[in-house]
Amino acid sequence: MYKTDLEIAQEATMMKIDEIAKKAGIPVEDIEYYGNYKAKVSLDVLKERKNEEDGKLILVTAINPTKAGEGKSTTTVGLVDAFQKIGKNAMVALREPSLGPVFGLKGGAAGGGYAQVVPMEDINLHFTGDMHAITTCNNLISACLDNHIHQGNVLNIDKDRVVFKRVLDMNDRVLRQVEVGLGPKANGVERKDGFNITVASEVMAVLCLADSLMDLKEKLGNMLVAYNMDGEAVYVKDLEIAGALAMVMKDAIKPNLVQTIENNPVLIHGGPFANIAHGCNSVLATKTCLKLADYVITEAGFGADLGAEKFLDIKCRKANLKPNAVVIVATIRALKQHGNIAYEDLQKENVDAMLEGCCNLKKHIETIQAFGLPYVVAINEFATDTKEEVEALQDWCKTHGHPMALSQVWAKGGAGAVDLAEILVDLVEMENNYKPLYEVEDTIENKILTIAQTCYGAKDVAYSEEAKEQIALFEKNGWDNLPICMAKVPTSLTDDAKICGAPKDFTITIRELRPSLGAGFIVALTGSVMTMPGLPKVPAANRMDIDEEGNIVGLF
Ligand code: ADP
């Protein structure tokens, strides 16, 4: 029997956070303690090193995953330990977990096995309160907006065209559609509303793209909240609360310092939904790591079609980051799924299906090549993989000339990715031609077509009538010169979750477009994207417990 992630994390001998800060080169006066093992890092660390050279930036992405996830976070965390093992100064920048999936199905997001970030319980629960700050900031906007309408509505807001929703960090499907202001007149104006999960809030995306507190304030002010009775846009700044919102976020804007179970420094900060937003940790955390370490490893949600594309087209472009190499995580089980094997049968050996599924890996490799970046395939090894399957995948990589390494970090920690780290040390030194796929000045349709053809292998893009009208409105309002944030199912290259492999000649349908004017991108929704998930029949919460001494069990 294997130990659970929680058992492994609880056995870790943590170092005090000031020692981790020292290891990372952060002066102790630049950290704010949140207990013994967590700290906020002052933005001065970045400011004071403005003119220093950046380390090398490595992105961890993956093939289209199964519903269980293929180990991007696990590989990312294991890699920093591997770099340290070969004597290199490395750090990780990760996303913060959301409580929704913690109590729901997917579980936490602090790595797995012997490649984890600790204190795992805290990171997965309330951590340093960033999620609460974001929830408060978001809901202050909603409260002020409804109050404005109630108190005379000087801005002439059309109560049926409020586009900004309330949020909660919980999977709670009954809140997807609600009515507010019911009852006597004193309860406010009645209107239809709804809740998103906190990580889907634009406030989260804004936090992750801001490069200072003042930039955060400006971006929050630019968020679209509603339209007035003349169809004109109403922004947060019209409500005159951008200052209060930035104040609420004064600590949340600072990256959080923790450690791996091998005592290496990690910044965990921000965690926007990878479908409705761009799915990467904060620019501030990534940039701070780049000033402190020679090698910085970070990840972006889901496969390269979604996460890497948005990392490279949105985050790196906006933050002027220069990525140096990409790790593409592949698992034998997901490749078998792409070879048309049912989820229940993925544990059975099937070399032929696995090789058939390599078309999916090939497509993601082509995507990274299209961005002009060097890459290495990391085979994230599972105990259920057979020797024949692993060798066949290694041979496939060799035959097609793809750099590759086996990653055993889940079972062995940093020692399990020494080969991978050594390959990366060489890869990051290569000259690369990184360039976003499209120019933001191009039309919305051309930008979406470029992404769909290059990263998904689609032939064409179709638009609903609503989407066509939205494009016309965005052009009229001058909102069209923004990058595109695609919202698509993660498990398939298409917009149909059931289609695996690497299909060609298909059409992607854009149902709706949403302007995220604070974050600075246009969300293009394919199919239906859930922004408030529900809980499964038996939530993970049912397994969890805590005893008299405060010992936690069942948290994965
Ligand atoms: P992703 O970041 O791609 O969503 P994670 O790294 O969060 O994936 O891993 C998803 C789950 O799979 C976690 O519970 C993790 O412990 C588990 N996992 C990852 N790699 C392995 C492995 N090689 N063997 C067994 N379990 C693994």
Coordinates of C-alpha atoms and ligand atoms in Angstrom, one line a residue:
M1 CA 0.0 0.0 0.0
Y2 CA 1.3 3.5 -0.9
K3 CA 1.3 6.3 1.7
T4 CA -1.2 9.0 1.0
D5 CA 0.0 12.5 -0.1
L6 CA -1.1 13.7 3.4
E7 CA 0.9 11.0 5.2
I8 CA 4.0 11.8 3.2
A9 CA 3.6 15.5 3.8
Q10 CA 3.1 15.0 7.5
E11 CA 6.3 13.0 7.8
A12 CA 8.3 15.8 6.2
T13 CA 10.8 17.7 8.4
M14 CA 10.1 21.3 7.6
M15 CA 12.6 24.0 8.1
K16 CA 11.5 27.3 9.7
I17 CA 10.4 29.8 7.1
D18 CA 13.2 32.3 7.8
E19 CA 15.8 29.6 7.0
I20 CA 14.0 28.9 3.7
A21 CA 14.0 32.7 3.0
K22 CA 17.7 32.7 3.6
K23 CA 18.2 29.8 1.3
A24 CA 16.2 31.7 -1.4
G25 CA 18.3 34.9 -0.8
I26 CA 15.4 36.8 0.7
P27 CA 16.5 39.1 3.5
V28 CA 14.4 38.2 6.7
E29 CA 13.3 41.8 7.0
D30 CA 11.5 41.3 3.7
I31 CA 9.3 38.5 4.9
E32 CA 6.1 38.7 7.1
Y33 CA 5.5 35.6 9.1
Y34 CA 2.3 33.6 8.9
G35 CA 3.2 31.1 11.6
N36 CA 6.5 29.1 11.5
Y37 CA 6.3 27.7 8.0
K38 CA 4.6 30.3 5.8
A39 CA 5.5 33.9 5.0
K40 CA 4.5 36.7 2.7
V41 CA 7.3 38.2 0.7
S42 CA 7.6 41.9 0.3
L43 CA 7.3 43.4 -3.1
D44 CA 10.5 45.3 -2.3
V45 CA 12.5 42.1 -3.1
L46 CA 11.5 42.5 -6.7
K47 CA 11.8 46.3 -6.7
E48 CA 15.3 46.3 -5.3
R49 CA 16.5 43.8 -7.8
K50 CA 14.9 45.5 -10.8
N51 CA 18.2 45.9 -12.6
E52 CA 19.6 42.4 -11.9
E53 CA 19.6 39.7 -14.4
D54 CA 16.7 37.2 -14.5
G55 CA 17.2 33.4 -14.1
K56 CA 16.0 31.0 -16.7
L57 CA 12.3 30.4 -17.0
I58 CA 11.0 26.9 -17.5
L59 CA 7.3 26.1 -18.2
V60 CA 5.8 22.8 -17.3
T61 CA 2.8 21.8 -19.5
A62 CA 1.2 18.6 -20.5
I63 CA -0.7 16.6 -23.1
N64 CA -4.5 16.6 -22.8
P65 CA -5.0 15.0 -19.4
T66 CA -7.4 12.4 -18.2
K67 CA -9.9 13.6 -15.6
A68 CA -7.4 12.7 -12.9
G69 CA -4.6 15.1 -14.0
E70 CA -1.3 13.9 -15.4
G71 CA 1.1 15.3 -12.8
K72 CA 2.1 18.8 -14.0
S73 CA 2.2 20.2 -10.4
T74 CA 4.0 17.0 -9.2
T75 CA 6.6 17.3 -11.9
T76 CA 7.1 21.0 -11.3
V77 CA 7.7 20.6 -7.6
G78 CA 9.9 17.5 -8.1
L79 CA 12.0 19.5 -10.6
V80 CA 13.1 22.1 -8.2
D81 CA 14.3 19.4 -5.8
A82 CA 16.1 17.8 -8.8
F83 CA 17.8 21.0 -9.7
Q84 CA 18.9 21.5 -6.1
K85 CA 20.2 17.9 -6.1
I86 CA 22.5 18.7 -9.0
G87 CA 23.8 21.8 -7.3
K88 CA 21.7 24.4 -9.1
N89 CA 19.9 27.3 -7.5
A90 CA 16.2 26.9 -8.4
M91 CA 12.8 28.0 -7.3
V92 CA 9.2 27.2 -8.1
A93 CA 6.3 29.5 -8.8
L94 CA 3.0 27.7 -8.3
R95 CA -0.8 28.4 -8.2
E96 CA -2.7 28.5 -5.0
P97 CA -5.3 25.7 -4.5
S98 CA -9.0 26.5 -4.3
L99 CA -11.2 25.1 -1.6
G100 CA -13.8 24.0 -4.2
P101 CA -11.8 21.1 -5.6
V102 CA -10.3 20.3 -2.2
F103 CA -13.7 19.4 -0.8
G104 CA -15.0 18.2 -4.2
L105 CA -13.3 15.7 -6.4
K106 CA -9.9 16.7 -7.9
G107 CA -8.1 17.2 -4.6
G108 CA -5.4 19.7 -3.8
A109 CA -2.8 21.3 -5.9
A110 CA 0.4 21.1 -4.0
G111 CA 2.1 18.3 -5.9
G112 CA 1.9 14.6 -5.0
G113 CA 3.8 11.7 -3.5
Y114 CA 7.4 12.7 -2.7
A115 CA 7.2 15.9 -4.8
Q116 CA 5.0 18.1 -2.6
V117 CA 4.9 21.5 -1.1
V118 CA 4.4 21.9 2.6
P119 CA 2.7 22.6 5.0
M120 CA 0.2 20.8 2.8
E121 CA -2.8 21.1 5.0
D122 CA -2.5 24.9 5.3
I123 CA -1.7 25.4 1.7
N124 CA -4.9 23.5 0.7
L125 CA -7.1 25.1 3.4
H126 CA -7.0 28.8 4.2
F127 CA -3.3 29.3 3.6
T128 CA -2.5 33.1 4.1
G129 CA -6.0 34.3 3.3
D130 CA -5.5 35.4 -0.3
M131 CA -8.7 33.6 -1.5
H132 CA -10.7 35.4 1.3
A133 CA -9.3 38.7 0.2
I134 CA -10.2 38.1 -3.4
T135 CA -13.7 37.0 -2.4
T136 CA -14.2 40.1 -0.3
C137 CA -12.8 42.4 -3.0
N138 CA -15.1 40.8 -5.6
N139 CA -18.2 40.9 -3.3
L140 CA -17.5 44.5 -2.3
I141 CA -18.0 45.4 -6.0
S142 CA -21.3 43.5 -6.1
A143 CA -22.5 45.1 -2.8
C144 CA -21.6 48.6 -4.0
L145 CA -23.2 48.1 -7.4
D146 CA -26.5 46.9 -6.0
N147 CA -26.4 49.6 -3.4
H148 CA -25.8 52.2 -6.2
I149 CA -28.9 51.0 -8.0
H150 CA -30.9 51.0 -4.8
Q151 CA -29.8 54.5 -3.8
G152 CA -31.1 56.3 -6.9
N153 CA -28.9 54.8 -9.7
V154 CA -27.2 58.0 -10.8
L155 CA -25.2 55.9 -13.3
N156 CA -28.5 54.7 -14.8
I157 CA -27.3 51.1 -14.7
D158 CA -29.6 48.6 -16.5
K159 CA -30.3 46.1 -13.7
D160 CA -30.8 43.4 -16.4
R161 CA -27.4 44.0 -17.8
V162 CA -25.2 43.6 -14.8
V163 CA -22.3 41.3 -16.0
F164 CA -20.4 41.1 -12.7
K165 CA -21.2 38.2 -10.4
R166 CA -20.8 37.5 -6.7
V167 CA -18.2 34.7 -5.8
L168 CA -17.6 32.1 -3.1
D169 CA -14.7 29.7 -2.8
M170 CA -16.8 26.6 -2.7
N171 CA -18.4 24.1 -5.2
D172 CA -22.0 25.1 -4.7
R173 CA -24.2 24.5 -7.7
V174 CA -27.4 26.0 -6.2
L175 CA -25.8 29.4 -6.3
R176 CA -25.3 29.4 -10.1
Q177 CA -28.5 31.3 -10.6
V178 CA -30.1 33.3 -7.8
E179 CA -32.4 36.2 -7.3
V180 CA -31.3 39.1 -5.1
G181 CA -33.2 41.9 -3.5
L182 CA -36.3 39.9 -2.9
G183 CA -38.8 41.1 -0.3
P184 CA -39.6 44.7 0.7
K185 CA -38.2 47.7 -1.1
A186 CA -35.6 48.3 1.6
N187 CA -33.9 45.0 0.6
G188 CA -32.7 46.6 -2.7
V189 CA -33.7 46.2 -6.3
E190 CA -34.8 42.8 -7.4
R191 CA -32.7 41.2 -10.1
K192 CA -31.3 37.9 -11.4
D193 CA -27.8 37.3 -10.2
G194 CA -25.4 34.3 -9.9
F195 CA -22.2 33.2 -8.1
N196 CA -18.9 32.1 -9.6
I197 CA -16.2 30.2 -7.7
T198 CA -13.6 32.7 -6.4
V199 CA -10.9 31.5 -8.7
A200 CA -13.1 32.4 -11.7
S201 CA -13.4 36.0 -10.5
E202 CA -11.7 38.5 -12.7
V203 CA -10.2 39.9 -9.5
M204 CA -8.1 36.7 -9.4
A205 CA -7.0 37.2 -13.0
V206 CA -6.2 40.8 -12.3
L207 CA -4.1 39.9 -9.2
C208 CA -2.1 37.5 -11.3
L209 CA -1.3 40.0 -14.0
A210 CA -0.7 43.1 -11.9
D211 CA 2.9 44.1 -11.5
S212 CA 2.4 46.5 -8.5
L213 CA -0.3 47.6 -6.1
M214 CA -1.0 50.7 -8.2
D215 CA -1.2 48.6 -11.3
L216 CA -3.6 46.3 -9.5
K217 CA -5.8 49.4 -8.5
E218 CA -5.9 50.6 -12.1
K219 CA -6.8 47.1 -13.4
L220 CA -9.5 46.7 -10.8
G221 CA -11.0 50.0 -11.8
N222 CA -11.1 49.0 -15.5
M223 CA -13.2 45.9 -14.9
L224 CA -16.6 46.0 -16.7
V225 CA -19.5 45.5 -14.3
A226 CA -22.6 46.4 -16.2
Y227 CA -24.2 48.4 -19.1
N228 CA -26.3 51.5 -18.6
M229 CA -29.8 52.0 -20.1
D230 CA -28.2 53.5 -23.2
G231 CA -26.1 50.4 -23.6
E232 CA -22.9 52.1 -22.6
A233 CA -20.3 50.3 -20.4
V234 CA -20.1 50.9 -16.7
Y235 CA -16.8 50.1 -15.0
V236 CA -15.7 49.6 -11.4
K237 CA -14.0 53.0 -11.5
D238 CA -17.4 54.6 -12.1
L239 CA -18.5 53.2 -8.7
E240 CA -15.5 55.0 -7.2
I241 CA -14.3 52.1 -5.2
A242 CA -11.0 51.1 -6.9
G243 CA -9.1 52.5 -3.9
A244 CA -11.0 50.5 -1.4
L245 CA -10.6 47.4 -3.5
A246 CA -6.9 47.8 -3.7
M247 CA -6.8 48.3 0.0
V248 CA -8.5 45.0 0.6
M249 CA -5.9 43.3 -1.5
K250 CA -2.8 44.9 0.2
D251 CA -1.5 41.7 1.6
A252 CA -3.0 39.3 -1.0
I253 CA -0.8 41.0 -3.6
K254 CA 2.4 39.7 -1.9
P255 CA 3.6 36.3 -2.9
N256 CA 3.6 33.4 -0.3
L257 CA 6.8 31.6 0.6
V258 CA 6.7 27.9 1.5
Q259 CA 9.0 24.9 0.9
T260 CA 9.1 21.5 -0.8
I261 CA 9.3 18.4 1.4
E262 CA 13.1 18.5 0.5
N263 CA 13.2 22.0 2.0
N264 CA 13.6 24.0 -1.2
P265 CA 11.9 27.4 -1.6
V266 CA 8.6 27.8 -3.4
L267 CA 6.4 30.8 -4.1
I268 CA 2.7 30.0 -4.3
H269 CA 0.6 32.9 -5.4
G270 CA -2.7 33.4 -7.2
G271 CA -4.6 30.7 -9.0
P272 CA -7.0 31.8 -11.7
F273 CA -9.3 29.2 -13.3
A274 CA -7.5 27.8 -16.3
N275 CA -10.6 27.8 -18.5
I276 CA -12.3 31.2 -17.8
A277 CA -9.0 32.9 -17.1
H278 CA -5.3 32.3 -18.1
G279 CA -4.5 29.7 -15.5
C280 CA -1.1 30.8 -14.3
N281 CA 0.3 31.9 -11.0
S282 CA 1.0 35.6 -10.4
V283 CA 3.4 37.7 -12.5
L284 CA 4.8 39.1 -9.3
A285 CA 5.7 35.6 -7.9
T286 CA 7.3 34.5 -11.2
K287 CA 9.3 37.7 -11.5
T288 CA 10.4 37.6 -7.9
C289 CA 11.6 34.0 -8.4
L290 CA 13.5 35.0 -11.6
K291 CA 15.4 37.6 -9.6
L292 CA 16.3 35.1 -6.8
A293 CA 17.1 31.9 -8.6
D294 CA 19.0 30.8 -11.7
Y295 CA 16.3 28.4 -12.7
V296 CA 12.6 29.0 -12.2
I297 CA 10.0 26.4 -12.8
T298 CA 6.4 27.2 -13.3
E299 CA 3.3 25.6 -14.6
A300 CA 0.1 26.5 -16.4
G301 CA -3.3 24.8 -16.1
F302 CA -4.3 21.8 -18.3
G303 CA -2.5 20.8 -21.5
A304 CA -0.4 22.8 -23.9
D305 CA -3.5 23.7 -26.0
L306 CA -4.9 25.7 -23.1
G307 CA -2.3 26.4 -20.4
A308 CA 0.9 26.8 -22.4
E309 CA -0.9 28.8 -25.1
K310 CA -2.2 31.3 -22.6
F311 CA 1.0 31.4 -20.6
L312 CA 2.9 32.2 -23.8
D313 CA 0.3 34.4 -25.5
I314 CA -1.1 36.3 -22.5
K315 CA 1.1 36.1 -19.4
C316 CA 4.6 36.3 -21.0
R317 CA 3.5 38.9 -23.5
K318 CA 1.9 41.1 -20.9
A319 CA 4.7 40.7 -18.4
N320 CA 7.5 40.8 -20.9
L321 CA 8.8 37.4 -19.7
K322 CA 11.2 35.5 -21.8
P323 CA 10.6 31.7 -21.4
N324 CA 13.7 29.5 -22.0
A325 CA 12.3 25.9 -22.2
V326 CA 9.2 23.9 -21.9
V327 CA 8.6 20.5 -20.2
I328 CA 5.7 18.5 -21.7
V329 CA 4.5 16.0 -19.2
A330 CA 3.0 12.8 -20.7
T331 CA 1.7 9.8 -18.9
I332 CA 1.2 6.3 -20.3
R333 CA -2.3 6.3 -19.0
A334 CA -3.4 9.5 -20.8
L335 CA -1.7 8.4 -24.0
K336 CA -3.7 5.1 -23.8
Q337 CA -6.8 7.2 -23.4
H338 CA -5.8 9.1 -26.6
G339 CA -5.5 5.6 -28.2
N340 CA -9.2 5.2 -27.4
I341 CA -9.0 3.1 -24.2
A342 CA -11.8 3.7 -21.7
Y343 CA -10.9 5.4 -18.4
E344 CA -11.6 2.2 -16.4
D345 CA -9.2 0.2 -18.5
L346 CA -6.2 2.5 -18.4
Q347 CA -4.3 0.4 -15.9
K348 CA -4.1 -2.6 -18.2
E349 CA -1.0 -2.8 -20.4
N350 CA -1.6 -1.8 -24.0
V351 CA 1.5 -0.8 -25.9
D352 CA -0.4 -0.4 -29.3
A353 CA -3.0 1.9 -27.9
M354 CA -0.3 3.9 -26.1
L355 CA 1.6 4.4 -29.4
E356 CA -1.6 5.3 -31.2
G357 CA -2.2 8.0 -28.5
C358 CA 1.2 9.5 -29.2
C359 CA -0.5 11.6 -31.9
N360 CA -1.7 13.8 -29.0
L361 CA 1.8 14.2 -27.7
K362 CA 3.0 15.0 -31.2
K363 CA 0.4 17.8 -31.5
H364 CA 1.4 19.5 -28.3
I365 CA 5.1 19.3 -29.3
E366 CA 4.2 21.1 -32.5
T367 CA 2.4 23.8 -30.5
I368 CA 5.5 24.4 -28.5
Q369 CA 7.6 24.4 -31.6
A370 CA 5.2 27.0 -33.1
F371 CA 6.1 29.3 -30.2
G372 CA 9.8 28.8 -31.1
L373 CA 10.8 27.2 -27.8
P374 CA 13.0 24.2 -27.0
Y375 CA 11.2 21.4 -25.1
V376 CA 11.7 18.0 -23.4
V377 CA 9.1 15.3 -22.9
A378 CA 8.8 14.2 -19.2
I379 CA 7.3 10.7 -18.9
N380 CA 5.6 10.9 -15.5
E381 CA 6.0 7.2 -14.4
F382 CA 3.2 5.5 -12.5
A383 CA 3.5 2.2 -10.6
T384 CA 1.0 0.7 -13.1
D385 CA 3.1 1.4 -16.1
T386 CA 4.8 -1.7 -17.5
K387 CA 8.4 -1.9 -18.6
E388 CA 7.3 -2.6 -22.2
E389 CA 5.0 0.5 -22.3
V390 CA 7.7 2.8 -20.9
E391 CA 10.3 1.5 -23.3
A392 CA 8.0 1.8 -26.2
L393 CA 7.3 5.4 -25.4
Q394 CA 11.0 6.1 -24.9
D395 CA 11.7 4.5 -28.3
W396 CA 8.9 6.6 -29.9
C397 CA 10.6 9.8 -28.6
K398 CA 14.0 8.7 -29.8
T399 CA 12.8 7.7 -33.2
H400 CA 11.1 11.1 -33.7
G401 CA 14.0 13.0 -32.3
H402 CA 12.2 14.4 -29.2
P403 CA 14.4 15.0 -26.1
M404 CA 12.9 12.9 -23.3
A405 CA 13.5 11.9 -19.7
L406 CA 11.7 9.6 -17.3
S407 CA 10.3 11.4 -14.3
Q408 CA 10.0 9.5 -11.1
V409 CA 9.5 12.4 -8.7
W410 CA 6.2 11.1 -7.3
A411 CA 8.0 7.9 -6.0
K412 CA 11.5 9.3 -5.4
G413 CA 11.3 13.1 -5.0
G414 CA 14.1 15.2 -6.6
A415 CA 16.2 12.1 -7.2
G416 CA 13.6 11.0 -9.6
A417 CA 14.2 13.9 -12.1
V418 CA 17.9 14.4 -12.1
D419 CA 18.1 13.4 -15.8
L420 CA 15.3 15.7 -16.7
A421 CA 17.0 18.6 -14.8
E422 CA 20.3 17.9 -16.6
I423 CA 18.6 18.0 -20.0
L424 CA 17.0 21.3 -19.0
V425 CA 20.3 22.9 -17.9
D426 CA 21.4 22.5 -21.5
L427 CA 18.1 23.3 -23.2
V428 CA 17.7 26.7 -21.4
E429 CA 21.1 27.8 -22.9
M430 CA 19.9 27.3 -26.4
E431 CA 19.0 30.4 -28.4
N432 CA 15.2 30.4 -28.9
N433 CA 12.8 32.3 -31.1
Y434 CA 10.0 32.7 -28.6
K435 CA 7.2 34.8 -30.1
P436 CA 3.5 34.9 -29.3
L437 CA 1.3 33.3 -32.0
Y438 CA -0.6 36.4 -33.0
E439 CA -0.5 40.2 -32.9
V440 CA -3.0 41.7 -30.5
E441 CA -3.9 44.3 -33.2
D442 CA -5.2 41.5 -35.4
T443 CA -9.0 41.0 -35.6
I444 CA -10.7 38.9 -32.9
E445 CA -11.6 36.3 -35.6
N446 CA -8.1 36.0 -36.9
K447 CA -6.6 35.6 -33.4
I448 CA -9.0 32.8 -32.6
L449 CA -8.4 31.1 -35.9
T450 CA -4.7 31.2 -35.4
I451 CA -5.0 29.6 -32.0
A452 CA -7.5 27.0 -33.2
Q453 CA -5.4 25.9 -36.2
T454 CA -2.0 26.0 -34.6
C455 CA -2.7 24.6 -31.1
Y456 CA -5.8 22.4 -31.7
G457 CA -5.4 21.3 -35.3
A458 CA -8.8 22.7 -36.2
K459 CA -9.8 23.6 -39.7
D460 CA -12.2 26.4 -39.0
V461 CA -14.0 28.4 -36.3
A462 CA -17.8 28.9 -36.2
Y463 CA -19.6 31.7 -34.2
S464 CA -23.0 31.7 -32.6
E465 CA -25.2 34.7 -33.5
E466 CA -24.6 36.0 -30.0
A467 CA -20.8 35.8 -30.4
K468 CA -21.0 37.7 -33.8
E469 CA -23.0 40.5 -32.1
Q470 CA -20.5 40.6 -29.3
I471 CA -17.5 40.9 -31.7
A472 CA -19.3 43.9 -33.4
L473 CA -19.9 45.5 -30.0
F474 CA -16.3 44.9 -28.8
E475 CA -15.0 46.5 -32.0
K476 CA -17.3 49.5 -31.6
N477 CA -16.1 49.9 -28.0
G478 CA -12.5 49.5 -28.9
W479 CA -12.0 46.4 -26.9
D480 CA -10.8 44.2 -29.7
N481 CA -7.1 44.9 -29.4
L482 CA -6.6 42.4 -26.6
P483 CA -5.2 38.9 -26.4
I484 CA -7.7 36.0 -26.4
C485 CA -8.3 33.8 -23.4
M486 CA -9.7 30.6 -24.8
A487 CA -12.2 28.6 -22.6
K488 CA -12.3 25.0 -23.8
V489 CA -12.6 21.5 -22.4
P490 CA -9.2 20.3 -21.1
T491 CA -9.4 16.7 -22.0
S492 CA -9.6 17.1 -25.8
L493 CA -8.0 19.1 -28.5
T494 CA -11.5 19.8 -29.8
D495 CA -14.4 21.4 -27.9
D496 CA -16.0 18.0 -27.3
A497 CA -14.6 16.4 -24.1
K498 CA -15.1 12.9 -25.5
I499 CA -12.9 13.2 -28.6
C500 CA -9.4 12.0 -27.9
G501 CA -6.2 11.7 -29.9
A502 CA -5.4 14.4 -32.4
P503 CA -8.3 14.9 -34.8
K504 CA -8.0 17.1 -37.9
D505 CA -10.4 19.1 -40.0
F506 CA -12.8 19.9 -37.2
T507 CA -14.6 23.1 -36.4
I508 CA -14.4 24.9 -33.1
T509 CA -17.6 26.7 -32.1
I510 CA -17.4 30.0 -30.2
R511 CA -20.6 30.4 -28.2
E512 CA -19.9 33.6 -26.3
L513 CA -17.2 36.2 -25.8
R514 CA -16.7 38.0 -22.5
P515 CA -14.5 41.1 -22.1
S516 CA -12.2 40.9 -19.1
L517 CA -11.1 44.5 -19.4
G518 CA -9.3 44.7 -16.0
A519 CA -7.2 41.6 -16.7
G520 CA -6.9 42.8 -20.3
F521 CA -8.1 39.8 -22.4
I522 CA -11.2 38.6 -24.2
V523 CA -12.5 35.3 -23.0
A524 CA -13.8 33.1 -25.9
L525 CA -16.1 30.4 -24.6
T526 CA -16.4 27.2 -26.6
G527 CA -19.2 25.0 -25.5
S528 CA -20.5 25.4 -21.9
V529 CA -17.9 26.4 -19.3
M530 CA -18.8 25.9 -15.7
T531 CA -17.8 28.9 -13.6
M532 CA -19.4 27.5 -10.4
P533 CA -18.7 23.8 -10.1
G534 CA -20.9 21.3 -8.2
L535 CA -19.9 18.7 -5.6
P536 CA -19.8 15.0 -6.6
K537 CA -22.2 12.5 -5.0
V538 CA -19.7 11.7 -2.3
P539 CA -17.6 14.8 -1.8
A540 CA -14.0 14.4 -0.7
A541 CA -15.1 16.3 2.4
N542 CA -16.8 13.1 3.7
R543 CA -13.4 11.4 4.2
M544 CA -11.8 14.3 6.1
D545 CA -11.4 14.5 9.9
I546 CA -9.4 16.2 12.6
D547 CA -8.7 14.8 16.1
E548 CA -8.3 16.4 19.6
E549 CA -4.6 17.2 18.9
G550 CA -5.4 18.9 15.6
N551 CA -4.1 16.0 13.5
I552 CA -5.9 15.9 10.1
V553 CA -6.7 12.8 8.2
G554 CA -8.3 12.2 4.8
L555 CA -7.1 15.4 3.0
F556 CA -6.0 13.2 0.0
Ligands
ADP1 P1 -1.9 18.2 -12.7 O1 -1.1 19.3 -12.1 O2 -1.4 17.8 -14.0 O3 -3.4 18.4 -12.6 P2 -1.1 16.8 -10.3 O4 0.4 17.0 -10.2 O5 -1.9 17.7 -9.4 O6 -1.6 16.9 -11.8 O7 -1.4 15.3 -10.0 C1 -2.7 14.8 -10.0 C2 -2.8 13.7 -9.0 O8 -2.1 12.6 -9.5 C3 -2.2 14.0 -7.7 O9 -3.1 13.4 -6.7 C4 -0.9 13.3 -7.7 O10 -0.5 12.8 -6.4 C5 -1.1 12.1 -8.6 N1 0.1 11.7 -9.3 C6 0.9 12.5 -10.1 N2 1.9 11.8 -10.6 C7 1.8 10.5 -10.1 C8 2.5 9.3 -10.3 N3 3.6 9.3 -11.0 N4 2.1 8.2 -9.7 C9 0.9 8.2 -8.9 N5 0.2 9.3 -8.7 C10 0.6 10.5 -9.3

